[in-house]
């Protein structure tokens, strides 16, 4: 709404206050516009070296040529770079293939081994060896199982025959290996069922897509108990990572999508040498409120490493002191990174550099025991965090309350107790919550055609066909850290069908 001249106040102080308020509002709009442009066209990196490098690239003059880049402000960066090594050497595989590959040798002998001069027999004086990467294309075969019957010639009751092997699909004509191949191709390598049908048809096997869908359903049914056991094992851990990602679900009746959530629950004691192996499981829910969290973490007590989402705080308050929230320091840092990208605030850069020192300490102590980590943190990291809090408290009173920098400072101060929980417990990670979601995260699921799960960069391309297929996809999302998907699926199916061992044995 435009301001008319007759609406302006005549009091100079009131007019000054109006001008300052309008200027602050305009500055907020300009920051929002620059933030939007940065999100669309800018780089996604939050490393300080990348941020400063972008600014130096925009300047001209000889004074900038001697500027040196600071150490990267990222917990993934090494604590210190060796002198003389400016960048990491490219990982190239020149002249050697991986040693784990089986070797198939073929020897090429010359046509004649007689000397062309004297016709004497030649003897071997050396050889040239070269290797190339080869592949054996997948082939379909009919696995014929023959069970001979043996009878006694002296009596009529002595017939002996081996028992039939159990099948993943009862009375079906698909082997366990074939069903595992279909599941892995769909959920690990993102090959839709209709495309797999076309591939099979190219080899002379004509199947309906509904047949493959039935195989996937049956495999999900077999894995349900294992999935539930894995989820219970994670939630029984005293320290759990938890996060969610939006998932549009197709709503056929309304001819549109509704936003649901995939929740990730994870545990990982490797940073402090703990006993629990790394594991992650996914849960589908209709929403991301306190009710969904309480339903998933029923009976949980311990440390919950999360972001600053309000539902986690309400969930923790409802359990008294049984649940401690460890907030992600990278989320607090990200807000200052956004401010620095849009406003080039010197204070935002100062905060990023201070957090950089904390991350450098974390890189040095990663992998040692929790007691040793806690001792180092109390000695070195605690003074840095105390000084940072003092600077934040001092600066927040000097800023306009609606500015982006003030919002970033208030976020850090309001979550300070959870952000500094790592100073009181050596098992807690500084951050980031999305570190365990990097190689181990769900960055944009897509489940379409009923069952397919894949990852994509932008969430607006994701869709789920039904709640049932979403729950089914969770069972295939993270089968294991140390096995290939094909090995895991085939191994678990064979052991479950053939050996009939308990789920506790299967999870070893």
XYZ file of C-alpha atoms in Angstrom:
508
model
C 0.000 0.000 0.000
C 1.485 3.330 -1.045
C 2.018 6.033 1.583
C 0.142 9.233 0.816
C 1.626 12.628 1.780
C -1.266 13.425 4.095
C -0.599 10.181 6.002
C 2.958 11.140 6.904
C 3.504 12.195 10.521
C 4.511 15.788 11.249
C 6.591 14.898 14.274
C 10.283 14.605 13.202
C 10.963 11.756 15.619
C 7.985 9.744 14.385
C 8.984 10.433 10.792
C 12.529 9.266 11.534
C 11.208 6.076 13.119
C 9.016 5.410 10.062
C 11.944 5.904 7.683
C 14.142 3.539 9.676
C 11.393 0.913 9.772
C 10.872 1.204 6.013
C 14.593 0.973 5.388
C 14.829 -2.132 7.561
C 11.901 -3.681 5.721
C 13.457 -2.875 2.342
C 16.760 -4.362 3.458
C 14.974 -7.535 4.515
C 13.332 -7.752 1.090
C 16.654 -7.173 -0.654
C 18.269 -9.929 1.414
C 15.383 -12.268 0.586
C 15.789 -11.504 -3.118
C 19.543 -12.129 -3.004
C 18.958 -15.329 -1.058
C 16.509 -16.545 -3.676
C 18.969 -15.781 -6.471
C 21.701 -17.589 -4.534
C 19.473 -20.632 -4.128
C 18.738 -20.714 -7.851
C 22.061 -19.698 -9.400
C 24.637 -19.860 -6.585
C 26.832 -22.657 -5.342
C 25.585 -25.010 -2.675
C 28.913 -25.311 -0.868
C 29.096 -23.946 2.683
C 32.867 -24.055 2.923
C 34.446 -20.780 3.838
C 37.219 -21.240 1.289
C 34.633 -21.503 -1.485
C 32.724 -18.472 -0.231
C 35.805 -16.278 -0.054
C 37.057 -17.598 -3.390
C 33.817 -16.479 -5.034
C 34.236 -12.966 -3.683
C 37.882 -12.691 -4.718
C 36.930 -13.766 -8.227
C 34.640 -10.754 -8.522
C 37.320 -8.197 -7.616
C 39.991 -6.591 -9.782
C 43.329 -5.087 -8.953
C 46.822 -6.109 -7.938
C 46.035 -5.908 -4.239
C 43.996 -9.103 -4.428
C 46.703 -11.253 -5.996
C 48.498 -11.944 -2.716
C 45.380 -12.866 -0.774
C 45.465 -16.359 0.723
C 42.402 -18.471 1.308
C 41.565 -19.501 4.875
C 41.181 -23.085 5.947
C 37.890 -24.664 4.958
C 35.128 -24.235 7.535
C 33.768 -27.719 7.332
C 33.920 -30.691 9.626
C 34.714 -32.881 6.642
C 37.977 -31.029 5.995
C 41.277 -32.357 7.404
C 42.665 -30.725 10.501
C 45.774 -29.462 8.744
C 46.988 -29.619 5.176
C 50.543 -30.757 4.551
C 52.769 -27.964 3.242
C 53.229 -27.787 -0.480
C 50.089 -29.789 -1.278
C 47.516 -27.351 -2.617
C 44.830 -29.756 -3.686
C 43.951 -33.399 -3.425
C 45.374 -35.582 -6.116
C 42.833 -36.873 -8.581
C 41.894 -40.522 -8.077
C 42.735 -42.047 -11.421
C 43.131 -45.693 -12.216
C 45.908 -45.710 -14.805
C 47.445 -49.028 -15.793
C 45.983 -51.198 -13.019
C 42.619 -52.768 -12.369
C 41.278 -53.476 -8.853
C 42.902 -56.457 -7.179
C 39.622 -57.941 -5.958
C 38.514 -58.779 -9.498
C 38.904 -62.422 -10.519
C 41.560 -62.943 -13.167
C 40.785 -64.961 -16.280
C 44.010 -65.596 -18.189
C 44.386 -66.310 -21.869
C 47.824 -67.144 -23.250
C 48.591 -66.227 -26.865
C 51.348 -68.446 -28.193
C 53.117 -67.649 -31.473
C 52.201 -69.764 -34.460
C 55.683 -71.323 -34.602
C 58.265 -71.837 -31.839
C 61.140 -72.787 -34.117
C 64.020 -70.406 -34.815
C 63.635 -68.920 -38.332
C 67.436 -69.096 -38.806
C 68.568 -72.491 -37.532
C 65.190 -74.137 -36.970
C 66.124 -74.796 -33.349
C 63.530 -74.896 -30.570
C 62.880 -71.497 -28.990
C 62.760 -71.153 -25.213
C 60.754 -68.632 -23.168
C 62.746 -65.552 -22.131
C 59.920 -63.343 -20.875
C 56.365 -62.247 -21.415
C 54.190 -59.172 -21.800
C 51.078 -58.974 -19.627
C 48.166 -56.595 -20.175
C 44.763 -56.403 -18.545
C 41.435 -55.088 -19.761
C 38.148 -54.803 -17.909
C 35.756 -57.455 -19.192
C 32.128 -58.270 -18.503
C 29.998 -61.374 -18.764
C 26.478 -60.272 -19.746
C 23.660 -61.557 -17.585
C 22.051 -64.658 -18.995
C 18.760 -66.328 -18.208
C 18.739 -70.058 -17.642
C 16.317 -72.731 -16.547
C 17.456 -74.111 -13.199
C 16.271 -77.697 -13.283
C 16.093 -79.431 -9.917
C 16.082 -83.241 -10.100
C 15.161 -85.268 -7.005
C 15.814 -88.975 -7.681
C 13.668 -91.527 -5.931
C 15.266 -94.631 -4.477
C 13.310 -97.725 -3.603
C 14.112 -101.134 -2.156
C 13.657 -104.178 -4.372
C 12.958 -106.390 -1.383
C 10.080 -104.378 0.160
C 7.544 -101.758 -0.840
C 8.044 -99.167 1.934
C 11.638 -98.181 1.342
C 11.251 -95.180 -1.024
C 13.709 -92.353 -0.255
C 13.743 -88.915 -1.854
C 15.313 -85.561 -0.899
C 12.991 -82.814 0.279
C 12.162 -80.039 -2.139
C 13.997 -76.786 -1.502
C 11.825 -73.926 -0.203
C 11.128 -71.117 -2.659
C 10.738 -67.424 -2.177
C 7.595 -67.553 -4.327
C 5.580 -70.610 -3.362
C 4.509 -72.619 -6.437
C 6.246 -70.000 -8.571
C 8.755 -70.430 -11.357
C 11.163 -67.682 -10.224
C 14.317 -68.529 -8.306
C 15.510 -66.557 -5.294
C 18.343 -65.132 -7.375
C 15.925 -63.828 -10.021
C 13.644 -62.145 -7.466
C 16.664 -60.597 -5.765
C 17.892 -59.341 -9.122
C 14.524 -57.666 -9.827
C 14.394 -56.049 -6.382
C 17.981 -54.787 -6.514
C 17.588 -53.495 -10.058
C 14.525 -51.542 -8.983
C 15.527 -50.155 -5.582
C 19.319 -49.908 -5.867
C 19.846 -49.149 -9.555
C 16.496 -47.365 -10.166
C 15.362 -49.593 -13.036
C 11.537 -49.518 -13.225
C 9.612 -52.739 -13.522
C 8.256 -51.913 -16.968
C 11.808 -51.475 -18.232
C 12.869 -54.772 -16.687
C 9.947 -56.389 -18.485
C 11.275 -54.984 -21.758
C 14.780 -56.277 -20.998
C 13.428 -59.765 -20.281
C 11.372 -59.650 -23.464
C 14.548 -58.901 -25.399
C 15.851 -62.268 -24.201
C 12.702 -64.111 -25.164
C 10.992 -64.125 -21.730
C 7.623 -62.358 -21.848
C 6.262 -61.475 -18.416
C 3.612 -59.070 -17.240
C 4.673 -56.174 -15.046
C 2.153 -57.296 -12.414
C 4.114 -60.543 -12.093
C 7.293 -58.685 -11.179
C 5.291 -56.468 -8.827
C 4.073 -59.595 -7.048
C 7.662 -60.758 -6.636
C 8.611 -57.434 -5.067
C 5.664 -57.629 -2.677
C 6.678 -61.113 -1.611
C 10.287 -60.089 -1.061
C 9.115 -57.133 1.047
C 6.982 -59.498 3.114
C 9.996 -61.712 3.803
C 12.080 -58.689 4.859
C 9.433 -57.155 7.115
C 10.573 -58.939 10.276
C 14.202 -58.117 9.581
C 13.303 -54.468 8.987
C 11.351 -54.282 12.240
C 14.225 -55.886 14.137
C 16.694 -53.420 12.643
C 14.446 -50.498 13.592
C 14.048 -51.792 17.158
C 17.797 -52.270 17.443
C 18.448 -48.678 16.362
C 15.841 -47.254 18.716
C 17.275 -49.293 21.603
C 20.577 -47.444 21.195
C 21.255 -44.726 23.810
C 22.024 -42.214 21.025
C 19.968 -41.961 17.852
C 20.084 -39.649 14.851
C 16.687 -38.639 13.528
C 15.602 -36.547 10.563
C 12.839 -36.394 7.983
C 12.463 -35.527 4.327
C 9.227 -34.550 2.546
C 7.610 -37.069 0.229
C 4.706 -36.192 -2.087
C 2.207 -39.067 -2.166
C -0.213 -39.501 -5.037
C -3.837 -39.157 -3.991
C -5.856 -40.687 -6.865
C -9.227 -39.578 -5.510
C -8.220 -35.933 -5.441
C -6.044 -36.097 -8.575
C -3.198 -34.400 -6.732
C -0.436 -35.139 -4.247
C -0.255 -34.706 -0.510
C 2.976 -34.174 1.384
C 4.012 -37.022 3.660
C 7.354 -37.739 5.275
C 10.132 -40.309 5.197
C 11.808 -40.422 8.613
C 15.356 -41.687 8.967
C 16.577 -43.285 12.196
C 20.285 -44.024 12.443
C 23.044 -44.957 14.851
C 26.778 -44.756 14.326
C 29.401 -45.186 17.047
C 32.402 -45.237 14.728
C 33.494 -41.628 15.438
C 34.297 -42.562 19.052
C 35.051 -46.263 18.635
C 31.822 -47.451 20.220
C 30.450 -50.994 20.058
C 27.349 -50.392 17.912
C 27.720 -50.927 14.166
C 26.381 -48.228 11.824
C 22.784 -48.710 10.781
C 19.937 -46.675 9.324
C 16.245 -47.456 8.825
C 13.463 -45.437 7.235
C 9.879 -44.965 8.410
C 7.010 -43.570 6.363
C 4.526 -41.250 8.101
C 1.662 -39.030 7.021
C 3.113 -35.957 8.763
C 6.019 -34.554 10.729
C 4.314 -33.564 13.949
C 4.945 -34.557 17.527
C 2.465 -37.447 17.249
C 4.460 -39.085 14.457
C 7.722 -38.730 16.388
C 6.179 -40.109 19.574
C 4.751 -43.084 17.680
C 8.092 -43.935 16.080
C 10.236 -43.414 19.201
C 7.889 -45.045 21.684
C 9.892 -46.139 24.711
C 13.080 -44.375 23.631
C 15.295 -42.698 26.223
C 18.702 -41.193 25.674
C 20.264 -38.643 23.349
C 18.427 -37.661 20.186
C 20.618 -35.871 17.628
C 18.325 -33.697 15.526
C 17.917 -30.268 14.002
C 16.013 -27.410 15.643
C 12.555 -28.506 14.509
C 9.926 -27.577 17.129
C 8.297 -31.029 17.156
C 11.462 -32.571 18.588
C 11.432 -30.051 21.426
C 7.800 -30.781 22.223
C 8.538 -34.507 22.147
C 11.448 -34.102 24.571
C 9.404 -31.915 26.934
C 6.754 -34.596 27.120
C 9.294 -37.090 28.458
C 10.815 -34.972 31.209
C 14.563 -35.479 31.373
C 14.571 -38.940 29.809
C 15.442 -37.509 26.375
C 18.233 -35.030 25.680
C 18.322 -33.139 22.394
C 21.695 -32.639 20.731
C 21.206 -30.004 18.045
C 23.179 -29.842 14.841
C 25.866 -27.165 14.876
C 25.972 -27.136 11.085
C 22.365 -25.939 10.961
C 23.327 -22.939 13.078
C 26.391 -22.337 10.911
C 24.330 -22.600 7.723
C 22.289 -19.566 8.740
C 25.447 -17.477 9.061
C 26.659 -18.838 5.725
C 23.437 -17.655 4.093
C 23.858 -14.220 5.652
C 27.455 -14.002 4.466
C 26.517 -15.041 0.942
C 23.860 -12.325 0.648
C 25.210 -9.445 2.758
C 28.951 -10.098 3.109
C 28.597 -9.430 6.821
C 32.007 -9.332 8.576
C 30.423 -10.680 11.759
C 28.889 -13.648 9.900
C 32.315 -14.484 8.537
C 33.779 -14.162 12.029
C 31.284 -16.707 13.347
C 32.074 -19.105 10.495
C 35.805 -18.807 11.221
C 35.236 -19.443 14.937
C 33.244 -22.577 14.154
C 35.985 -23.577 11.747
C 38.366 -23.916 14.690
C 35.887 -26.179 16.495
C 35.543 -28.405 13.436
C 39.329 -28.615 13.138
C 39.519 -29.959 16.700
C 36.795 -32.481 15.934
C 38.738 -33.713 12.926
C 41.789 -34.334 15.136
C 39.926 -36.345 17.778
C 37.673 -38.336 15.448
C 38.103 -42.033 16.126
C 39.425 -41.923 19.715
C 37.450 -42.946 22.789
C 34.589 -40.898 24.181
C 36.514 -40.101 27.368
C 39.484 -38.773 25.430
C 37.236 -36.754 23.134
C 35.462 -35.201 26.105
C 38.744 -34.244 27.769
C 40.015 -32.528 24.621
C 36.717 -30.753 24.080
C 36.652 -29.385 27.611
C 40.208 -28.162 27.273
C 40.169 -26.717 23.761
C 36.619 -26.454 22.402
C 34.827 -25.166 25.513
C 36.748 -21.835 25.619
C 36.063 -21.314 21.903
C 32.327 -21.901 22.333
C 32.198 -19.651 25.416
C 33.892 -16.850 23.508
C 31.502 -17.355 20.604
C 28.471 -17.100 22.877
C 29.822 -13.891 24.378
C 30.247 -12.368 20.916
C 26.745 -13.437 19.858
C 25.192 -11.986 23.015
C 27.098 -8.748 22.536
C 26.129 -8.352 18.878
C 22.438 -9.279 19.034
C 21.529 -6.136 21.012
C 23.051 -3.934 18.307
C 20.981 -5.325 15.426
C 17.502 -4.785 14.139
C 15.416 -7.678 15.469
C 14.034 -8.621 12.032
C 17.362 -8.741 10.212
C 18.692 -12.049 8.930
C 21.824 -11.772 11.032
C 19.759 -11.260 14.173
C 17.664 -14.309 13.274
C 20.806 -16.412 12.867
C 22.182 -15.204 16.213
C 18.882 -15.801 18.018
C 18.667 -19.311 16.559
C 22.115 -20.144 17.923
C 21.439 -18.628 21.359
C 17.999 -20.230 21.713
C 19.465 -23.677 20.949
C 22.745 -23.172 22.792
C 22.228 -25.894 25.394
C 21.674 -28.529 22.709
C 24.406 -27.153 20.455
C 26.960 -27.501 23.249
C 25.897 -30.925 24.515
C 29.016 -32.325 22.858
C 31.036 -30.491 25.532
C 29.354 -32.644 28.203
C 29.218 -36.010 26.427
C 32.054 -37.433 24.345
C 29.712 -39.665 22.342
C 27.796 -36.763 20.839
C 28.794 -35.480 17.426
C 29.201 -31.756 16.811
C 27.299 -32.206 13.558
C 26.171 -32.532 11.085
C 22.894 -34.350 11.194
C 23.191 -34.683 7.442
C 26.720 -36.128 7.662
C 25.217 -39.556 8.248
C 22.717 -38.722 5.520
C 25.405 -37.906 2.964
C 26.462 -41.375 1.854
C 23.854 -42.811 4.201
C 20.928 -40.450 3.735
C 17.672 -40.249 1.873
C 18.079 -37.189 -0.311
C 14.793 -37.196 -2.191
C 13.048 -40.545 -2.466
C 10.970 -41.420 -5.457
C 8.626 -44.377 -5.314
C 6.576 -44.756 -8.456
C 4.852 -47.574 -10.255
C 3.981 -48.920 -6.837
C 7.371 -49.724 -5.406
C 10.386 -48.006 -6.913
C 12.701 -46.090 -4.595
C 15.367 -43.794 -5.909
C 17.166 -40.602 -4.978
C 16.845 -37.305 -6.758
C 18.217 -33.834 -6.167
C 14.968 -31.864 -6.203
C 12.064 -32.962 -4.055
C 9.392 -31.680 -6.443
C 10.245 -34.560 -8.810
C 9.472 -37.131 -6.104
C 6.227 -38.994 -5.760
C 4.857 -42.054 -3.993
C 1.984 -44.023 -5.416
C 0.493 -45.220 -2.113
C 1.103 -45.522 1.600
C 1.492 -49.282 1.246
C 4.196 -48.935 -1.393
C 5.941 -46.312 0.741
C 6.164 -48.663 3.713
C 7.371 -51.388 1.368
C 10.067 -49.108 -0.010
C 11.411 -48.438 3.496
C 12.375 -52.105 3.807
C 14.612 -51.860 0.732
C 16.039 -48.392 1.466
C 19.104 -49.259 3.532
C 19.793 -53.010 3.653
C 23.401 -52.736 4.831
C 26.549 -50.640 4.833
C 29.165 -53.241 4.030
C 27.433 -55.456 1.432
C 26.480 -54.779 -2.135
C 22.695 -54.716 -2.675
C 22.764 -57.872 -4.799
C 24.858 -59.758 -2.216
C 22.650 -58.618 0.648
C 19.346 -59.491 -1.000
C 20.487 -62.897 -2.229
C 22.308 -63.773 0.993
C 19.399 -62.827 3.241
C 16.848 -64.596 1.057
C 18.837 -67.825 0.802
C 19.618 -67.910 4.507
C 16.024 -67.196 5.434
C 14.558 -69.780 3.054
C 17.158 -72.524 3.102
C 18.631 -72.497 6.581
C 15.543 -71.190 8.455
C 17.646 -69.442 11.062
C 16.274 -66.848 13.456
C 16.352 -63.151 12.677
C 18.934 -62.572 15.375
C 21.305 -64.785 13.405
C 20.428 -63.021 10.167
C 21.441 -59.665 11.621
C 24.943 -60.739 12.552
